[in-house]
């Protein structure tokens, strides 16, 4: 097709330049489009008229609108079904397929469905195929096959980059047309930050494609360009083009998504805007005209035909008939005639009231206009070949040959952004619109959504809305708004509109909703069955529930229902819309997987030593140091020589200030005044149910100055926890999270002291630094280290707490010093086995949410005398103390030298009596041992445990409760 | 979460940054006269007001303060005073009367929309 290439409204990207041609595949053949084309536009320009087949009746469907009002142009693009081709820009080498066809859209073997419509009355989904019940499974399969348009391939993986941004702004303007742009400019001139969102790839809106006069001989499109240039030049206006608004929420939260062009770094980008004030200037869409075959390819909205020509250089047909009910239709006829379209006839629903200038323009061009006439039927099996017009008065008929029928009944405001945030609408008899009635606080409307139609009035209302938004931001006074309001009053106001919905036809092939194939006949059936409210009729007939989100039937349905039931105008109630207003990709909501993770200061050193890392919470931790996941070598080296573990992920905190001790006593179950200088105290924290949530060690640095550790997983919540439970007390203490600024090295094994001795001249003997002791050191006269003697793994061991910046140095110093003692790394799994052999618990492994301090045998930590401290958990512990039905933590070994059960296996008789927490084949003990939480009746030493593993095929294994700990029961090794 | 919350330290911020800390139930009760029932009530029972309630929030991704705000649970909006309730405002865009006669002569877009006979 030859495109119009000399018109000034053409988008710059669409300038005809052969080198800019974009190849794409459709049905296996190569076609070419132009840069800036939508997919639908490019197909249309290549002569494609049937884009797909309809949902139920497999009727041919073509280009009808351009802003995604219906699913007619939903196609499969690069494997993505239901792509809205009229909103999606063409990209190089796209592969495009038609949907919902057997054969092709042109020759669909399912086309006979159109004759079977009498089998599918309104609500037939609900009324058929469920009696008798046994036919349902058979029917279901057939319905599933038939339902839906596109087909999702389960193997399909979404390509592309999905991004998200969360800008905040003073004023957010929805809609980049004249009202939106003037609103943005008015707010920006007050020095405010403005975001303007426009769903089309360019600003301009209602003025953009129109050649009519704005004022002083300037055409509207020039004015659009002028405004757009001004908006784009403002530093404090951020312009988001090709951005679809999908939701609006309380407190002026606006969400949307932006479609990336070929040069953008993202495919689609989720946007969430927090604004102080919002301007809704979404304008109008066309309200479809209903008649027989009103969705036949070749029937198109006049605005669509006009924009195809003006923006894309595509003439939608050779000879056209117009059937319209508003001046924009007349204007389109005049303009398209001037651009080369032959016009057989223009039928206007209105008897009079047309803009005289437009009537004059039609007359000058010898275009016949029939006032009080309307299209009654489109003829042609697959495309429009002729149209029968009928006179509304006399029902006389005339038939005209044409290949384009530009039809619409009127306009309708796009009110979704208001109503999804609980704004209300009121039917206005004069305009025939649902106009904003109550709008949420700090939200303003402007332009055609308010029923305005005059170009200057639209801009003026935009300016007022912009100033009102500025007023919300305290950047404008009321007086200024009043002055412009006075000006608006002098301008033409709302335009009278028609309420006409459907030509006088029976309605069997008159489609009120294209997406769901709902006809006027279906609506009448629903009303006959007693559905009286549009919202219910919508549910029952599914009109407006398709991808177009009510774009086609949204306004016509309530109008038709009111008319059909002969209700008064104030009974006309709109149906609801819901977010997302436009269908985005789920991938856009999912966003990018950033894999944010923390690495310890010796991450690379451990990797060099062969560490195999696993994600644990926020951290990457070395879990193994060989491919033997039983960790035998690592374990034996700790038991026999000395090992080195990176414990930097532990939570580390300093608490100081006059009330620090009080805070510790509130949170920890122990009496914290008993923390002695130079000693380490092990204690635990509970929640208000007495359930144990954390354990760790505390050391006293000075009076009311303590350093303590928490488990890795609790580090993030500790400050919050302390502050929450002391929030009423007004205590004075500082709590500093040192988790990331301090590293921890655990040096463990019988030769640990020999290594330590080599790096310090100070006395580190068992007398100078005994088990549970704490001392500060300065290694190599430089590195400040807090050293605690702990025994988590059951051997002589030192925990070095060192500033993160010195971690690497100390690590290397220890490695070098330990070389002669066979020092080597051990990972988290080896540590897990080592501590399990000592029956030292890890909260989360040996406890779950309901496990209290007493259940896991840590009751000795609790000081029941400090009631004044109001210790968190103490009340509940006292109440739970004598509760016999609680689980108890026990140690067990396997019978007959059996292997260890899987962690999490359940312990049963006829019912579940507990579960295995951790169990391993122990190299140190030469048998399988583990810990389990069991009902207290099983807790006695010697009790046999029946263990049921996942997927064990009902084959039980057995263990026996034994005394704990398993390894070194006297604890001599960690105290040596 | 569309809610915004005003932190006494950081000001009005996105609700994402905060953690909810429950209804304000007053300080921890004295341990001497507690019964299992009264303790359970204090810890677990809530009023679940449909309206304005005083409640605790923690500025997790911010300054780390616990503080109370008033929130209307029916609108999910923070309110400044316990008795405040935000309402939708009546639309007050000035609607100029249509002066169709005067404008008939001006050939502007099509803003003079005349009197259409009602056809529907
Ligand atoms: Zn804060």
PDB file of C-alpha atoms in Angstrom, chain A residues 272-468:
ATOM      1  CA  UNK A 272       4.676   3.218  40.817  1.00  0.00           C
ATOM      2  CA  UNK A 273       4.236   6.939  41.325  1.00  0.00           C
ATOM      3  CA  UNK A 274       3.594   8.582  44.652  1.00  0.00           C
ATOM      4  CA  UNK A 275       2.178  12.040  44.040  1.00  0.00           C
ATOM      5  CA  UNK A 276       0.962  14.811  46.276  1.00  0.00           C
ATOM      6  CA  UNK A 277      -1.790  15.573  43.822  1.00  0.00           C
ATOM      7  CA  UNK A 278      -3.171  13.892  40.719  1.00  0.00           C
ATOM      8  CA  UNK A 279      -4.769  15.278  37.565  1.00  0.00           C
ATOM      9  CA  UNK A 280      -6.899  12.886  35.540  1.00  0.00           C
ATOM     10  CA  UNK A 281      -7.101  14.048  31.946  1.00  0.00           C
ATOM     11  CA  UNK A 282      -7.809  10.798  30.212  1.00  0.00           C
ATOM     12  CA  UNK A 283     -10.246  12.231  27.689  1.00  0.00           C
ATOM     13  CA  UNK A 284     -12.755  10.184  25.760  1.00  0.00           C
ATOM     14  CA  UNK A 285     -12.931   7.095  23.633  1.00  0.00           C
ATOM     15  CA  UNK A 286     -15.574   6.480  21.022  1.00  0.00           C
ATOM     16  CA  UNK A 287     -18.798   4.807  22.005  1.00  0.00           C
ATOM     17  CA  UNK A 288     -19.582   2.079  19.479  1.00  0.00           C
ATOM     18  CA  UNK A 289     -22.655   2.150  17.307  1.00  0.00           C
ATOM     19  CA  UNK A 290     -24.609  -1.093  17.284  1.00  0.00           C
ATOM     20  CA  UNK A 291     -26.266  -2.567  14.183  1.00  0.00           C
ATOM     21  CA  UNK A 292     -26.235  -5.912  12.413  1.00  0.00           C
ATOM     22  CA  UNK A 293     -22.672  -7.134  11.822  1.00  0.00           C
ATOM     23  CA  UNK A 294     -21.330  -4.067  13.556  1.00  0.00           C
ATOM     24  CA  UNK A 295     -17.945  -5.747  14.031  1.00  0.00           C
ATOM     25  CA  UNK A 296     -17.373  -7.019  10.511  1.00  0.00           C
ATOM     26  CA  UNK A 297     -13.868  -6.208   9.248  1.00  0.00           C
ATOM     27  CA  UNK A 298     -14.170  -2.927   7.435  1.00  0.00           C
ATOM     28  CA  UNK A 299     -16.300  -1.426  10.202  1.00  0.00           C
ATOM     29  CA  UNK A 300     -14.100   0.975  12.106  1.00  0.00           C
ATOM     30  CA  UNK A 301     -14.410   3.900  14.447  1.00  0.00           C
ATOM     31  CA  UNK A 302     -14.142   7.218  12.565  1.00  0.00           C
ATOM     32  CA  UNK A 303     -11.382   8.285  14.961  1.00  0.00           C
ATOM     33  CA  UNK A 304      -9.509   5.112  14.120  1.00  0.00           C
ATOM     34  CA  UNK A 305      -9.814   5.768  10.378  1.00  0.00           C
ATOM     35  CA  UNK A 306      -8.727   9.364  10.863  1.00  0.00           C
ATOM     36  CA  UNK A 307      -5.735   8.484  13.024  1.00  0.00           C
ATOM     37  CA  UNK A 308      -4.669   5.698  10.659  1.00  0.00           C
ATOM     38  CA  UNK A 309      -4.408   8.335   7.941  1.00  0.00           C
ATOM     39  CA  UNK A 310      -3.130  11.256   9.969  1.00  0.00           C
ATOM     40  CA  UNK A 311      -0.607   9.488  12.188  1.00  0.00           C
ATOM     41  CA  UNK A 312       0.385   6.483  10.077  1.00  0.00           C
ATOM     42  CA  UNK A 313      -0.326   7.552   6.495  1.00  0.00           C
ATOM     43  CA  UNK A 314      -2.736   4.679   5.924  1.00  0.00           C
ATOM     44  CA  UNK A 315      -6.037   5.232   4.122  1.00  0.00           C
ATOM     45  CA  UNK A 316      -8.404   2.691   5.645  1.00  0.00           C
ATOM     46  CA  UNK A 317     -10.376   2.062   2.443  1.00  0.00           C
ATOM     47  CA  UNK A 318     -11.253   3.220  -1.018  1.00  0.00           C
ATOM     48  CA  UNK A 319     -14.848   4.199  -0.552  1.00  0.00           C
ATOM     49  CA  UNK A 320     -16.489   4.827   2.775  1.00  0.00           C
ATOM     50  CA  UNK A 321     -19.853   5.243   4.411  1.00  0.00           C
ATOM     51  CA  UNK A 322     -19.978   7.113   7.699  1.00  0.00           C
ATOM     52  CA  UNK A 323     -22.629   6.456  10.341  1.00  0.00           C
ATOM     53  CA  UNK A 324     -21.975   8.747  13.233  1.00  0.00           C
ATOM     54  CA  UNK A 325     -23.623  10.714  16.012  1.00  0.00           C
ATOM     55  CA  UNK A 326     -21.146  13.442  16.823  1.00  0.00           C
ATOM     56  CA  UNK A 327     -19.224  16.268  15.173  1.00  0.00           C
ATOM     57  CA  UNK A 328     -15.908  14.441  15.336  1.00  0.00           C
ATOM     58  CA  UNK A 329     -17.407  11.967  12.866  1.00  0.00           C
ATOM     59  CA  UNK A 330     -18.278  14.771  10.475  1.00  0.00           C
ATOM     60  CA  UNK A 331     -14.828  16.240  10.896  1.00  0.00           C
ATOM     61  CA  UNK A 332     -13.243  12.872  10.143  1.00  0.00           C
ATOM     62  CA  UNK A 333     -15.336  12.566   6.985  1.00  0.00           C
ATOM     63  CA  UNK A 334     -14.251  15.995   5.761  1.00  0.00           C
ATOM     64  CA  UNK A 335     -10.603  15.438   6.572  1.00  0.00           C
ATOM     65  CA  UNK A 336     -10.418  11.922   5.117  1.00  0.00           C
ATOM     66  CA  UNK A 337     -12.103  13.160   1.947  1.00  0.00           C
ATOM     67  CA  UNK A 338      -9.378  15.770   1.650  1.00  0.00           C
ATOM     68  CA  UNK A 339      -6.772  13.044   2.124  1.00  0.00           C
ATOM     69  CA  UNK A 340      -8.209  11.057  -0.778  1.00  0.00           C
ATOM     70  CA  UNK A 341     -10.963   8.824   0.585  1.00  0.00           C
ATOM     71  CA  UNK A 342     -14.137   8.572  -1.478  1.00  0.00           C
ATOM     72  CA  UNK A 343     -17.217   9.030   0.630  1.00  0.00           C
ATOM     73  CA  UNK A 344     -20.495   7.518  -0.515  1.00  0.00           C
ATOM     74  CA  UNK A 345     -22.609   8.956   2.230  1.00  0.00           C
ATOM     75  CA  UNK A 346     -22.563  10.291   5.765  1.00  0.00           C
ATOM     76  CA  UNK A 347     -25.449   9.202   8.019  1.00  0.00           C
ATOM     77  CA  UNK A 348     -25.852  11.254  11.172  1.00  0.00           C
ATOM     78  CA  UNK A 349     -28.086  10.012  13.978  1.00  0.00           C
ATOM     79  CA  UNK A 350     -28.879  13.627  14.814  1.00  0.00           C
ATOM     80  CA  UNK A 351     -31.619  15.491  13.012  1.00  0.00           C
ATOM     81  CA  UNK A 352     -29.895  18.766  13.754  1.00  0.00           C
ATOM     82  CA  UNK A 353     -27.406  20.389  16.082  1.00  0.00           C
ATOM     83  CA  UNK A 354     -24.376  19.756  13.899  1.00  0.00           C
ATOM     84  CA  UNK A 355     -21.585  22.287  13.777  1.00  0.00           C
ATOM     85  CA  UNK A 356     -22.659  24.528  10.833  1.00  0.00           C
ATOM     86  CA  UNK A 357     -19.060  24.947   9.758  1.00  0.00           C
ATOM     87  CA  UNK A 358     -18.755  21.232   9.318  1.00  0.00           C
ATOM     88  CA  UNK A 359     -22.021  21.016   7.402  1.00  0.00           C
ATOM     89  CA  UNK A 360     -20.730  23.732   5.124  1.00  0.00           C
ATOM     90  CA  UNK A 361     -17.496  21.862   4.656  1.00  0.00           C
ATOM     91  CA  UNK A 362     -19.406  18.703   3.673  1.00  0.00           C
ATOM     92  CA  UNK A 363     -21.529  20.642   1.255  1.00  0.00           C
ATOM     93  CA  UNK A 364     -18.508  22.232  -0.370  1.00  0.00           C
ATOM     94  CA  UNK A 365     -17.091  18.792  -0.996  1.00  0.00           C
ATOM     95  CA  UNK A 366     -20.375  17.449  -2.291  1.00  0.00           C
ATOM     96  CA  UNK A 367     -20.548  14.841   0.437  1.00  0.00           C
ATOM     97  CA  UNK A 368     -24.080  13.626   0.936  1.00  0.00           C
ATOM     98  CA  UNK A 369     -25.333  13.782   4.506  1.00  0.00           C
ATOM     99  CA  UNK A 370     -28.451  11.970   5.732  1.00  0.00           C
ATOM    100  CA  UNK A 371     -29.640  13.447   9.017  1.00  0.00           C
ATOM    101  CA  UNK A 372     -31.621  11.117  11.229  1.00  0.00           C
ATOM    102  CA  UNK A 373     -30.226   8.045   9.491  1.00  0.00           C
ATOM    103  CA  UNK A 374     -28.146   5.209  10.822  1.00  0.00           C
ATOM    104  CA  UNK A 375     -26.381   2.081   9.616  1.00  0.00           C
ATOM    105  CA  UNK A 376     -28.675  -0.940  10.081  1.00  0.00           C
ATOM    106  CA  UNK A 377     -26.666  -3.714   8.556  1.00  0.00           C
ATOM    107  CA  UNK A 378     -23.200  -4.300   7.164  1.00  0.00           C
ATOM    108  CA  UNK A 379     -23.072  -6.765   4.270  1.00  0.00           C
ATOM    109  CA  UNK A 380     -20.215  -8.960   3.115  1.00  0.00           C
ATOM    110  CA  UNK A 381     -19.235 -12.372   4.463  1.00  0.00           C
ATOM    111  CA  UNK A 382     -15.736 -11.524   5.610  1.00  0.00           C
ATOM    112  CA  UNK A 383     -15.369  -7.859   4.860  1.00  0.00           C
ATOM    113  CA  UNK A 384     -17.769  -5.027   4.414  1.00  0.00           C
ATOM    114  CA  UNK A 385     -18.977  -4.790   0.804  1.00  0.00           C
ATOM    115  CA  UNK A 386     -22.020  -2.621   1.300  1.00  0.00           C
ATOM    116  CA  UNK A 387     -24.108  -1.007   3.981  1.00  0.00           C
ATOM    117  CA  UNK A 388     -27.836  -0.610   4.451  1.00  0.00           C
ATOM    118  CA  UNK A 389     -28.776   2.669   6.085  1.00  0.00           C
ATOM    119  CA  UNK A 390     -32.145   3.216   7.627  1.00  0.00           C
ATOM    120  CA  UNK A 391     -34.097   6.342   8.448  1.00  0.00           C
ATOM    121  CA  UNK A 392     -34.946   6.488  12.121  1.00  0.00           C
ATOM    122  CA  UNK A 393     -38.261   8.159  11.385  1.00  0.00           C
ATOM    123  CA  UNK A 394     -39.677   6.293   8.450  1.00  0.00           C
ATOM    124  CA  UNK A 395     -37.542   3.142   8.549  1.00  0.00           C
ATOM    125  CA  UNK A 396     -36.851   3.719   4.862  1.00  0.00           C
ATOM    126  CA  UNK A 397     -33.689   2.003   3.666  1.00  0.00           C
ATOM    127  CA  UNK A 398     -30.841   2.812   1.302  1.00  0.00           C
ATOM    128  CA  UNK A 399     -27.921   0.635   0.454  1.00  0.00           C
ATOM    129  CA  UNK A 400     -24.452   1.901  -0.484  1.00  0.00           C
ATOM    130  CA  UNK A 401     -21.423  -0.019  -1.723  1.00  0.00           C
ATOM    131  CA  UNK A 402     -18.312   0.615   0.346  1.00  0.00           C
ATOM    132  CA  UNK A 403     -15.264  -1.120   1.792  1.00  0.00           C
ATOM    133  CA  UNK A 404     -15.090   1.048   4.887  1.00  0.00           C
ATOM    134  CA  UNK A 405     -17.874   1.791   7.313  1.00  0.00           C
ATOM    135  CA  UNK A 406     -16.799   4.410   9.841  1.00  0.00           C
ATOM    136  CA  UNK A 407     -19.294   4.103  12.649  1.00  0.00           C
ATOM    137  CA  UNK A 408     -19.711   5.363  16.169  1.00  0.00           C
ATOM    138  CA  UNK A 409     -22.600   6.553  18.275  1.00  0.00           C
ATOM    139  CA  UNK A 410     -20.772   9.156  20.301  1.00  0.00           C
ATOM    140  CA  UNK A 411     -17.991   9.628  22.758  1.00  0.00           C
ATOM    141  CA  UNK A 412     -17.527   8.360  26.307  1.00  0.00           C
ATOM    142  CA  UNK A 413     -15.100   9.582  28.969  1.00  0.00           C
ATOM    143  CA  UNK A 414     -12.374   7.290  30.256  1.00  0.00           C
ATOM    144  CA  UNK A 415     -13.182   7.289  33.950  1.00  0.00           C
ATOM    145  CA  UNK A 416     -11.382   4.150  35.149  1.00  0.00           C
ATOM    146  CA  UNK A 417      -8.593   6.068  36.954  1.00  0.00           C
ATOM    147  CA  UNK A 418     -11.240   7.775  39.098  1.00  0.00           C
ATOM    148  CA  UNK A 419     -13.576   4.921  39.827  1.00  0.00           C
ATOM    149  CA  UNK A 420     -10.960   2.369  40.858  1.00  0.00           C
ATOM    150  CA  UNK A 421     -10.027   4.694  43.691  1.00  0.00           C
ATOM    151  CA  UNK A 422     -13.638   5.012  44.791  1.00  0.00           C
ATOM    152  CA  UNK A 423     -14.508   8.156  42.892  1.00  0.00           C
ATOM    153  CA  UNK A 424     -18.138   8.126  41.820  1.00  0.00           C
ATOM    154  CA  UNK A 425     -19.810   9.002  38.546  1.00  0.00           C
ATOM    155  CA  UNK A 426     -23.167  10.524  37.788  1.00  0.00           C
ATOM    156  CA  UNK A 427     -25.097  10.151  34.603  1.00  0.00           C
ATOM    157  CA  UNK A 428     -25.441  13.491  32.858  1.00  0.00           C
ATOM    158  CA  UNK A 429     -28.453  13.758  30.613  1.00  0.00           C
ATOM    159  CA  UNK A 430     -27.142  16.652  28.562  1.00  0.00           C
ATOM    160  CA  UNK A 431     -23.878  15.092  27.444  1.00  0.00           C
ATOM    161  CA  UNK A 432     -25.057  11.496  27.765  1.00  0.00           C
ATOM    162  CA  UNK A 433     -21.829  10.861  29.697  1.00  0.00           C
ATOM    163  CA  UNK A 434     -21.001   9.453  33.068  1.00  0.00           C
ATOM    164  CA  UNK A 435     -19.319  12.515  34.536  1.00  0.00           C
ATOM    165  CA  UNK A 436     -17.161  12.627  37.678  1.00  0.00           C
ATOM    166  CA  UNK A 437     -19.346  13.233  40.716  1.00  0.00           C
ATOM    167  CA  UNK A 438     -17.318  12.704  43.860  1.00  0.00           C
ATOM    168  CA  UNK A 439     -13.585  12.559  43.304  1.00  0.00           C
ATOM    169  CA  UNK A 440     -11.029  11.519  45.914  1.00  0.00           C
ATOM    170  CA  UNK A 441      -9.151  14.125  47.864  1.00  0.00           C
ATOM    171  CA  UNK A 442      -6.276  15.733  45.950  1.00  0.00           C
ATOM    172  CA  UNK A 443      -7.424  14.388  42.638  1.00  0.00           C
ATOM    173  CA  UNK A 444      -8.677  16.668  39.877  1.00  0.00           C
ATOM    174  CA  UNK A 445     -10.197  16.164  36.475  1.00  0.00           C
ATOM    175  CA  UNK A 446      -9.741  18.194  33.323  1.00  0.00           C
ATOM    176  CA  UNK A 447     -10.741  18.240  29.700  1.00  0.00           C
ATOM    177  CA  UNK A 448     -13.090  15.915  27.928  1.00  0.00           C
ATOM    178  CA  UNK A 449     -13.596  13.690  30.973  1.00  0.00           C
ATOM    179  CA  UNK A 450     -15.646  16.631  32.300  1.00  0.00           C
ATOM    180  CA  UNK A 451     -17.690  16.774  29.119  1.00  0.00           C
ATOM    181  CA  UNK A 452     -15.832  19.682  27.532  1.00  0.00           C
ATOM    182  CA  UNK A 453     -15.289  19.702  23.821  1.00  0.00           C
ATOM    183  CA  UNK A 454     -14.085  23.155  22.814  1.00  0.00           C
ATOM    184  CA  UNK A 455     -10.327  23.310  22.291  1.00  0.00           C
ATOM    185  CA  UNK A 456      -9.732  26.433  24.372  1.00  0.00           C
ATOM    186  CA  UNK A 457     -12.083  25.263  27.115  1.00  0.00           C
ATOM    187  CA  UNK A 458     -10.200  21.954  27.300  1.00  0.00           C
ATOM    188  CA  UNK A 459      -6.906  23.762  27.757  1.00  0.00           C
ATOM    189  CA  UNK A 460      -8.370  26.177  30.284  1.00  0.00           C
ATOM    190  CA  UNK A 461      -9.810  23.353  32.357  1.00  0.00           C
ATOM    191  CA  UNK A 462      -6.373  21.717  32.212  1.00  0.00           C
ATOM    192  CA  UNK A 463      -4.791  24.855  33.547  1.00  0.00           C
ATOM    193  CA  UNK A 464      -7.312  25.004  36.391  1.00  0.00           C
ATOM    194  CA  UNK A 465      -6.650  21.374  37.302  1.00  0.00           C
ATOM    195  CA  UNK A 466      -2.897  22.040  37.251  1.00  0.00           C
ATOM    196  CA  UNK A 467      -3.353  25.027  39.569  1.00  0.00           C
ATOM    197  CA  UNK A 468      -5.613  23.057  41.896  1.00  0.00           C
TER     198      UNK A 468
END
